[in-house]
Amino acid sequence: MFETNDIYVDVLLPLALPQIYTYFVPETLHQLIEVGKRVEVQFGKSRIYAGIVSAVHQNLKLAYVPKAVISVMDEKPIVEQLQLNFWKWIANYYQCTEGEVMQAALPAAFKLSSETKVILNPAFSEDASVLTDNEFMVHEALTLQGELSVKEIQSILDIKSTYRIIKSLINKQVITLQEELQYKYKPKFEYYVQLHPDLNDDTLDEAVLTLKRAKKQEQLLIDFLGLCDELGTERLKRSYLVKQTGSTTTLVNALVKKNIFVISEEQTNRLDVDPNETLIEYKFSEQQLKAYDNLKNSVAEKQVTLLHGITSSGKTQLYLKMMQQVIEQGGQVLYLLPEIALTAQIIRRLRLALSCKTGIYHSKYNDNERIELWRDVKLGEIGVIVGARSSVFLPFKNLKLIIVDEAHDSSYKQFDPAPRYNARDAAIKLSTMCKAKVILGSATPSVENYYKAEHSVFGLVELKERYGGVKAPEIEIIDIKEAARKKQMHTHFSHQLIKVIKTTLDQNEQVILFQNRRGYTPALVCNSCGFVPRCVQCDVSLTYHKFINELLCHQCGYRKRLSQTCVRCGETETRIRNFGTEKIEEDLQNLLPGVKIARMDIDTVKRKEGHSKLIAAFEQQEIDILVGTQMVAKGLDFENVTLVGIINADQLLRFPDFRAGERAFQLMTQVSGRAGRRKKQGKVLIQTYQPEDEIFLWVIQNDYETLFETELSDRKAFNYPPFCRLMHIQLRHKNVEIADKASIYLADILKAYFKNRLNGPSVPIISYIRNFYLREIMLKLPIRSTELKGEKDYIQRCIHQLKSQADYRSVIVKLDVDPM
DNA sequence: AGCACGCCGACT
DNA sequence: GTCGGCGTGCTC
């Protein structure tokens, strides 16, 4: 059939390249090569990458001489064809390269790339006189360190282009280059020590005698037996044994050599459930049973089912029951959660309730743990995977059900870098590829999703009753415009809010205060000249963080120490404009001395474990009031919280975005859901300057339907999703004029086709970030996927045309499909 | 994304 | 002259 035995492979590289590259497979590797395995290949002059084989073929008509595959890195494929197809779909839909998808999909430890190492050439004659200063410095550093990477040389010499120097050093035979793939993954084992199985009571005594002259070993053995006895076990973790007895691993190994101990290794298993915890019997309410039946029927019938259940209605229990079913039939379940909701609380609950191995996958876990989970998922050894958005990329073996909890949550959408995918939508695609079903759960579904449910594209199951008969919280709107007029405000708190906080605390109950802004205050204003310190590389004012006494840019991270006097006029008095969580915390503390207040935002939670520590402290009631951003709104379940306050709802409403109404409703509903989750009816106080806005009425009455209808008619009138899809185009350039002209040029050629479906070009609210000027264009794309592809191609051609103009070549264009 | 190559301004 | 910055094009 084939004329030669030559084999070629198409290799996917973890780079933003629009193409796939073909390599030649040497005969020695013919047996090993397989789609989905990683191969070591050279790309360009010196780089070596781990690429993935996306196809094996015998194409003879190559217009170039392909390079050869250096080695096959895996015994078994790390992904299947299905994953490769999924990647391709994502690349297509979200308009990025497959390499970028690969980058996002694979755990870092799979993505090896070489670092060029420079080493001394042993043939070099030590005559350093021929070297220039810089060359001499490199030579010196190498004699000391043995090897250097190009990056290290850059920092030693403090210059960017090291190329010339390196080349010259090679010419002078001082150094040679070394290219090596670093294998990052090291499987982690836990070592257990136990007695050699051949030992019985008699032989053990004998063995002890042989240790008469090795006092330490003898002591270790005695300690070991003592510890085993104490714990009622026959084997101990080696690390535990060493630590408890103050001995060393070497000592343990000595006893292994003498056939007294044996060591067994076991993969560390973080998936174990603490045997001391037991599951509390959960009794389904009548409503839940009914919803469960509906859910089961809907899932059997429809590809996607939307579970619209109000907060505290017990959605999680329904998920659990659905999961259990799938597991019993040997299927896998993917349970997606917003990153922020992946708390120990939820994970613990799941593990207790499920009879199978449960894996967790998200960015907080280190590389080795992720590789292990990856492998176990692929082998089908893990039944349930709980994870954040990137877990849609896991190599499922038998995926049968995907649950997307809080499906409206914007953190399912990746912003940067590409692929800018939405894990919720990608999961739906994945489910069709795996023949799995999807449940989207939310108390406040996105308008797009609910629209589909209403039109029977998705199944719809509603759950409208709180579990356990707890009444929905009583929501009250406080008009702070009026309160300010009547002088009933104390800093940001109305007297009414303060009063209720006090009575709540008096009853030994806890309070959550929500303020959607971190930092101390967004801006410091000079009292005399009105000067506001701004970021030097972005178009935003700096935020004052009192705790570190620094001004911080929330866009780029630029920081600056606060100067004593106004930079412009020398005035010492500064005034505070607007306010963030840190300021709220401080004012509140002044107002309520002695009350324990904590703050929860990215700044306090960033440090490792900060989040769970804070939650634990609040749970243990070591904290009375928790002041926080978005974070407090999501997924937390505190029994003793009966009051939730929203300091200022106006910021939510004034968001200049067509989704502002939907967002505000979602957030207020979510935050309100934190109040009174168990026994007692909770209370929610919302402070606002515009209490007449009807959105408050819907929040109070928990009237999602009216919100939905109103939003939908607006969206229809202005042609926004769900009546179209959006594509956001961002252009960046260091030069304002070029940014301006390029965006006008691109908008013009796009407009020829898109006409009134194009908005822009416009200057974004933050128009200048990290020394780049930004411009943006918004396009409305058709819903039907048949038309969609052609239009996306057209857009790509327009961008190509832009880039072929010499002036605009260096403009960076970023595409975002279905922006949030 | 790197990396090579080529062009060009600044300094010994 | 040479060093180092920067723009451009290519990578199987």
PDB file of N, CA and C in Angstrom, chain A residues 505 510-515 581 584-585 588 595-601 604-605 611 614-615 617-619 623-629 631-633 636 638 641 643-645:
ATOM      1  N   LEU A 505     -24.956  41.165  67.068  1.00  0.00           N
ATOM      2  CA  LEU A 505     -23.815  40.732  67.863  1.00  0.00           C
ATOM      3  C   LEU A 505     -24.237  40.438  69.292  1.00  0.00           C
ATOM      4  N   GLN A 510     -23.363  36.227  63.994  1.00  0.00           N
ATOM      5  CA  GLN A 510     -22.289  36.848  63.218  1.00  0.00           C
ATOM      6  C   GLN A 510     -22.807  37.658  62.039  1.00  0.00           C
ATOM      7  N   VAL A 511     -21.918  38.518  61.550  1.00  0.00           N
ATOM      8  CA  VAL A 511     -22.296  39.460  60.497  1.00  0.00           C
ATOM      9  C   VAL A 511     -21.308  39.369  59.334  1.00  0.00           C
ATOM     10  N   ILE A 512     -21.833  39.453  58.119  1.00  0.00           N
ATOM     11  CA  ILE A 512     -20.975  39.596  56.942  1.00  0.00           C
ATOM     12  C   ILE A 512     -21.288  40.933  56.291  1.00  0.00           C
ATOM     13  N   LEU A 513     -20.248  41.703  56.017  1.00  0.00           N
ATOM     14  CA  LEU A 513     -20.442  42.973  55.312  1.00  0.00           C
ATOM     15  C   LEU A 513     -19.760  42.879  53.960  1.00  0.00           C
ATOM     16  N   PHE A 514     -20.480  43.318  52.958  1.00  0.00           N
ATOM     17  CA  PHE A 514     -19.989  43.183  51.603  1.00  0.00           C
ATOM     18  C   PHE A 514     -19.640  44.542  51.013  1.00  0.00           C
ATOM     19  N   GLN A 515     -18.431  44.647  50.506  1.00  0.00           N
ATOM     20  CA  GLN A 515     -18.016  45.871  49.828  1.00  0.00           C
ATOM     21  C   GLN A 515     -17.179  45.463  48.641  1.00  0.00           C
ATOM     22  N   THR A 581     -12.529  47.875  51.154  1.00  0.00           N
ATOM     23  CA  THR A 581     -12.732  46.975  52.296  1.00  0.00           C
ATOM     24  C   THR A 581     -11.869  47.325  53.503  1.00  0.00           C
ATOM     25  N   ILE A 584     -13.360  50.247  55.326  1.00  0.00           N
ATOM     26  CA  ILE A 584     -14.583  49.819  56.000  1.00  0.00           C
ATOM     27  C   ILE A 584     -14.228  49.120  57.311  1.00  0.00           C
ATOM     28  N   GLU A 585     -13.247  48.247  57.182  1.00  0.00           N
ATOM     29  CA  GLU A 585     -12.818  47.492  58.358  1.00  0.00           C
ATOM     30  C   GLU A 585     -12.364  48.441  59.465  1.00  0.00           C
ATOM     31  N   LEU A 588     -15.227  50.642  60.929  1.00  0.00           N
ATOM     32  CA  LEU A 588     -16.114  49.812  61.725  1.00  0.00           C
ATOM     33  C   LEU A 588     -15.488  49.504  63.082  1.00  0.00           C
ATOM     34  N   VAL A 595     -15.054  44.637  69.191  1.00  0.00           N
ATOM     35  CA  VAL A 595     -15.647  43.605  68.337  1.00  0.00           C
ATOM     36  C   VAL A 595     -14.561  43.062  67.416  1.00  0.00           C
ATOM     37  N   LYS A 596     -14.587  41.738  67.220  1.00  0.00           N
ATOM     38  CA  LYS A 596     -13.537  41.147  66.393  1.00  0.00           C
ATOM     39  C   LYS A 596     -13.939  41.179  64.919  1.00  0.00           C
ATOM     40  N   ILE A 597     -13.179  41.936  64.159  1.00  0.00           N
ATOM     41  CA  ILE A 597     -13.503  42.146  62.755  1.00  0.00           C
ATOM     42  C   ILE A 597     -12.364  41.610  61.892  1.00  0.00           C
ATOM     43  N   ALA A 598     -12.710  40.932  60.826  1.00  0.00           N
ATOM     44  CA  ALA A 598     -11.677  40.468  59.901  1.00  0.00           C
ATOM     45  C   ALA A 598     -12.073  40.845  58.492  1.00  0.00           C
ATOM     46  N   ARG A 599     -11.076  40.899  57.639  1.00  0.00           N
ATOM     47  CA  ARG A 599     -11.308  41.318  56.269  1.00  0.00           C
ATOM     48  C   ARG A 599     -10.945  40.166  55.334  1.00  0.00           C
ATOM     49  N   MET A 600     -11.743  39.996  54.328  1.00  0.00           N
ATOM     50  CA  MET A 600     -11.464  38.924  53.382  1.00  0.00           C
ATOM     51  C   MET A 600     -11.517  39.478  51.963  1.00  0.00           C
ATOM     52  N   ASP A 601     -10.355  39.631  51.376  1.00  0.00           N
ATOM     53  CA  ASP A 601     -10.253  40.012  49.965  1.00  0.00           C
ATOM     54  C   ASP A 601      -8.948  39.430  49.443  1.00  0.00           C
ATOM     55  N   THR A 604      -5.859  39.789  51.703  1.00  0.00           N
ATOM     56  CA  THR A 604      -5.664  39.037  52.947  1.00  0.00           C
ATOM     57  C   THR A 604      -5.637  37.538  52.695  1.00  0.00           C
ATOM     58  N   VAL A 605      -6.040  37.141  51.502  1.00  0.00           N
ATOM     59  CA  VAL A 605      -6.227  35.727  51.242  1.00  0.00           C
ATOM     60  C   VAL A 605      -5.108  35.175  50.370  1.00  0.00           C
ATOM     61  N   HIS A 611      -6.951  31.844  53.074  1.00  0.00           N
ATOM     62  CA  HIS A 611      -8.371  31.689  52.855  1.00  0.00           C
ATOM     63  C   HIS A 611      -9.002  30.719  53.852  1.00  0.00           C
ATOM     64  N   LEU A 614      -8.937  31.859  57.501  1.00  0.00           N
ATOM     65  CA  LEU A 614      -9.938  32.878  57.776  1.00  0.00           C
ATOM     66  C   LEU A 614     -11.319  32.247  57.930  1.00  0.00           C
ATOM     67  N   ILE A 615     -11.614  31.324  57.027  1.00  0.00           N
ATOM     68  CA  ILE A 615     -12.911  30.659  57.082  1.00  0.00           C
ATOM     69  C   ILE A 615     -13.052  29.870  58.378  1.00  0.00           C
ATOM     70  N   ALA A 617     -11.529  30.382  61.191  1.00  0.00           N
ATOM     71  CA  ALA A 617     -11.664  31.293  62.327  1.00  0.00           C
ATOM     72  C   ALA A 617     -13.096  31.832  62.436  1.00  0.00           C
ATOM     73  N   PHE A 618     -13.671  32.129  61.290  1.00  0.00           N
ATOM     74  CA  PHE A 618     -15.035  32.652  61.288  1.00  0.00           C
ATOM     75  C   PHE A 618     -16.014  31.564  61.715  1.00  0.00           C
ATOM     76  N   GLU A 619     -15.747  30.359  61.235  1.00  0.00           N
ATOM     77  CA  GLU A 619     -16.590  29.219  61.585  1.00  0.00           C
ATOM     78  C   GLU A 619     -16.563  28.960  63.095  1.00  0.00           C
ATOM     79  N   ILE A 623     -14.289  35.273  65.052  1.00  0.00           N
ATOM     80  CA  ILE A 623     -14.485  36.559  64.397  1.00  0.00           C
ATOM     81  C   ILE A 623     -15.975  36.881  64.434  1.00  0.00           C
ATOM     82  N   ASP A 624     -16.300  38.140  64.734  1.00  0.00           N
ATOM     83  CA  ASP A 624     -17.710  38.521  64.803  1.00  0.00           C
ATOM     84  C   ASP A 624     -18.220  39.030  63.468  1.00  0.00           C
ATOM     85  N   ILE A 625     -17.389  39.867  62.843  1.00  0.00           N
ATOM     86  CA  ILE A 625     -17.817  40.490  61.590  1.00  0.00           C
ATOM     87  C   ILE A 625     -16.772  40.229  60.512  1.00  0.00           C
ATOM     88  N   LEU A 626     -17.243  39.759  59.375  1.00  0.00           N
ATOM     89  CA  LEU A 626     -16.348  39.525  58.250  1.00  0.00           C
ATOM     90  C   LEU A 626     -16.662  40.561  57.178  1.00  0.00           C
ATOM     91  N   VAL A 627     -15.658  41.381  56.855  1.00  0.00           N
ATOM     92  CA  VAL A 627     -15.831  42.382  55.811  1.00  0.00           C
ATOM     93  C   VAL A 627     -15.145  41.856  54.566  1.00  0.00           C
ATOM     94  N   GLY A 628     -15.843  41.824  53.441  1.00  0.00           N
ATOM     95  CA  GLY A 628     -15.177  41.245  52.281  1.00  0.00           C
ATOM     96  C   GLY A 628     -15.718  41.677  50.945  1.00  0.00           C
ATOM     97  N   THR A 629     -14.980  41.293  49.904  1.00  0.00           N
ATOM     98  CA  THR A 629     -15.393  41.536  48.523  1.00  0.00           C
ATOM     99  C   THR A 629     -16.200  40.332  48.041  1.00  0.00           C
ATOM    100  N   MET A 631     -15.647  37.633  47.322  1.00  0.00           N
ATOM    101  CA  MET A 631     -15.273  36.371  47.932  1.00  0.00           C
ATOM    102  C   MET A 631     -16.260  35.867  48.973  1.00  0.00           C
ATOM    103  N   VAL A 632     -16.803  36.782  49.757  1.00  0.00           N
ATOM    104  CA  VAL A 632     -17.705  36.352  50.818  1.00  0.00           C
ATOM    105  C   VAL A 632     -19.049  35.898  50.253  1.00  0.00           C
ATOM    106  N   ALA A 633     -19.289  36.237  48.979  1.00  0.00           N
ATOM    107  CA  ALA A 633     -20.597  35.937  48.403  1.00  0.00           C
ATOM    108  C   ALA A 633     -20.703  34.494  47.953  1.00  0.00           C
ATOM    109  N   LEU A 636     -19.844  30.076  50.613  1.00  0.00           N
ATOM    110  CA  LEU A 636     -19.575  29.893  52.031  1.00  0.00           C
ATOM    111  C   LEU A 636     -20.876  29.593  52.763  1.00  0.00           C
ATOM    112  N   PHE A 638     -22.074  29.525  56.548  1.00  0.00           N
ATOM    113  CA  PHE A 638     -21.844  29.691  57.981  1.00  0.00           C
ATOM    114  C   PHE A 638     -23.185  29.700  58.704  1.00  0.00           C
ATOM    115  N   VAL A 641     -24.400  33.034  60.823  1.00  0.00           N
ATOM    116  CA  VAL A 641     -24.521  34.370  60.246  1.00  0.00           C
ATOM    117  C   VAL A 641     -25.990  34.692  60.032  1.00  0.00           C
ATOM    118  N   LEU A 643     -26.935  38.223  59.758  1.00  0.00           N
ATOM    119  CA  LEU A 643     -27.059  39.535  59.142  1.00  0.00           C
ATOM    120  C   LEU A 643     -26.018  39.707  58.048  1.00  0.00           C
ATOM    121  N   VAL A 644     -26.502  40.166  56.888  1.00  0.00           N
ATOM    122  CA  VAL A 644     -25.599  40.511  55.809  1.00  0.00           C
ATOM    123  C   VAL A 644     -25.864  41.954  55.423  1.00  0.00           C
ATOM    124  N   GLY A 645     -24.800  42.738  55.335  1.00  0.00           N
ATOM    125  CA  GLY A 645     -24.963  44.122  54.929  1.00  0.00           C
ATOM    126  C   GLY A 645     -24.219  44.394  53.637  1.00  0.00           C
TER     127      GLY A 645
END
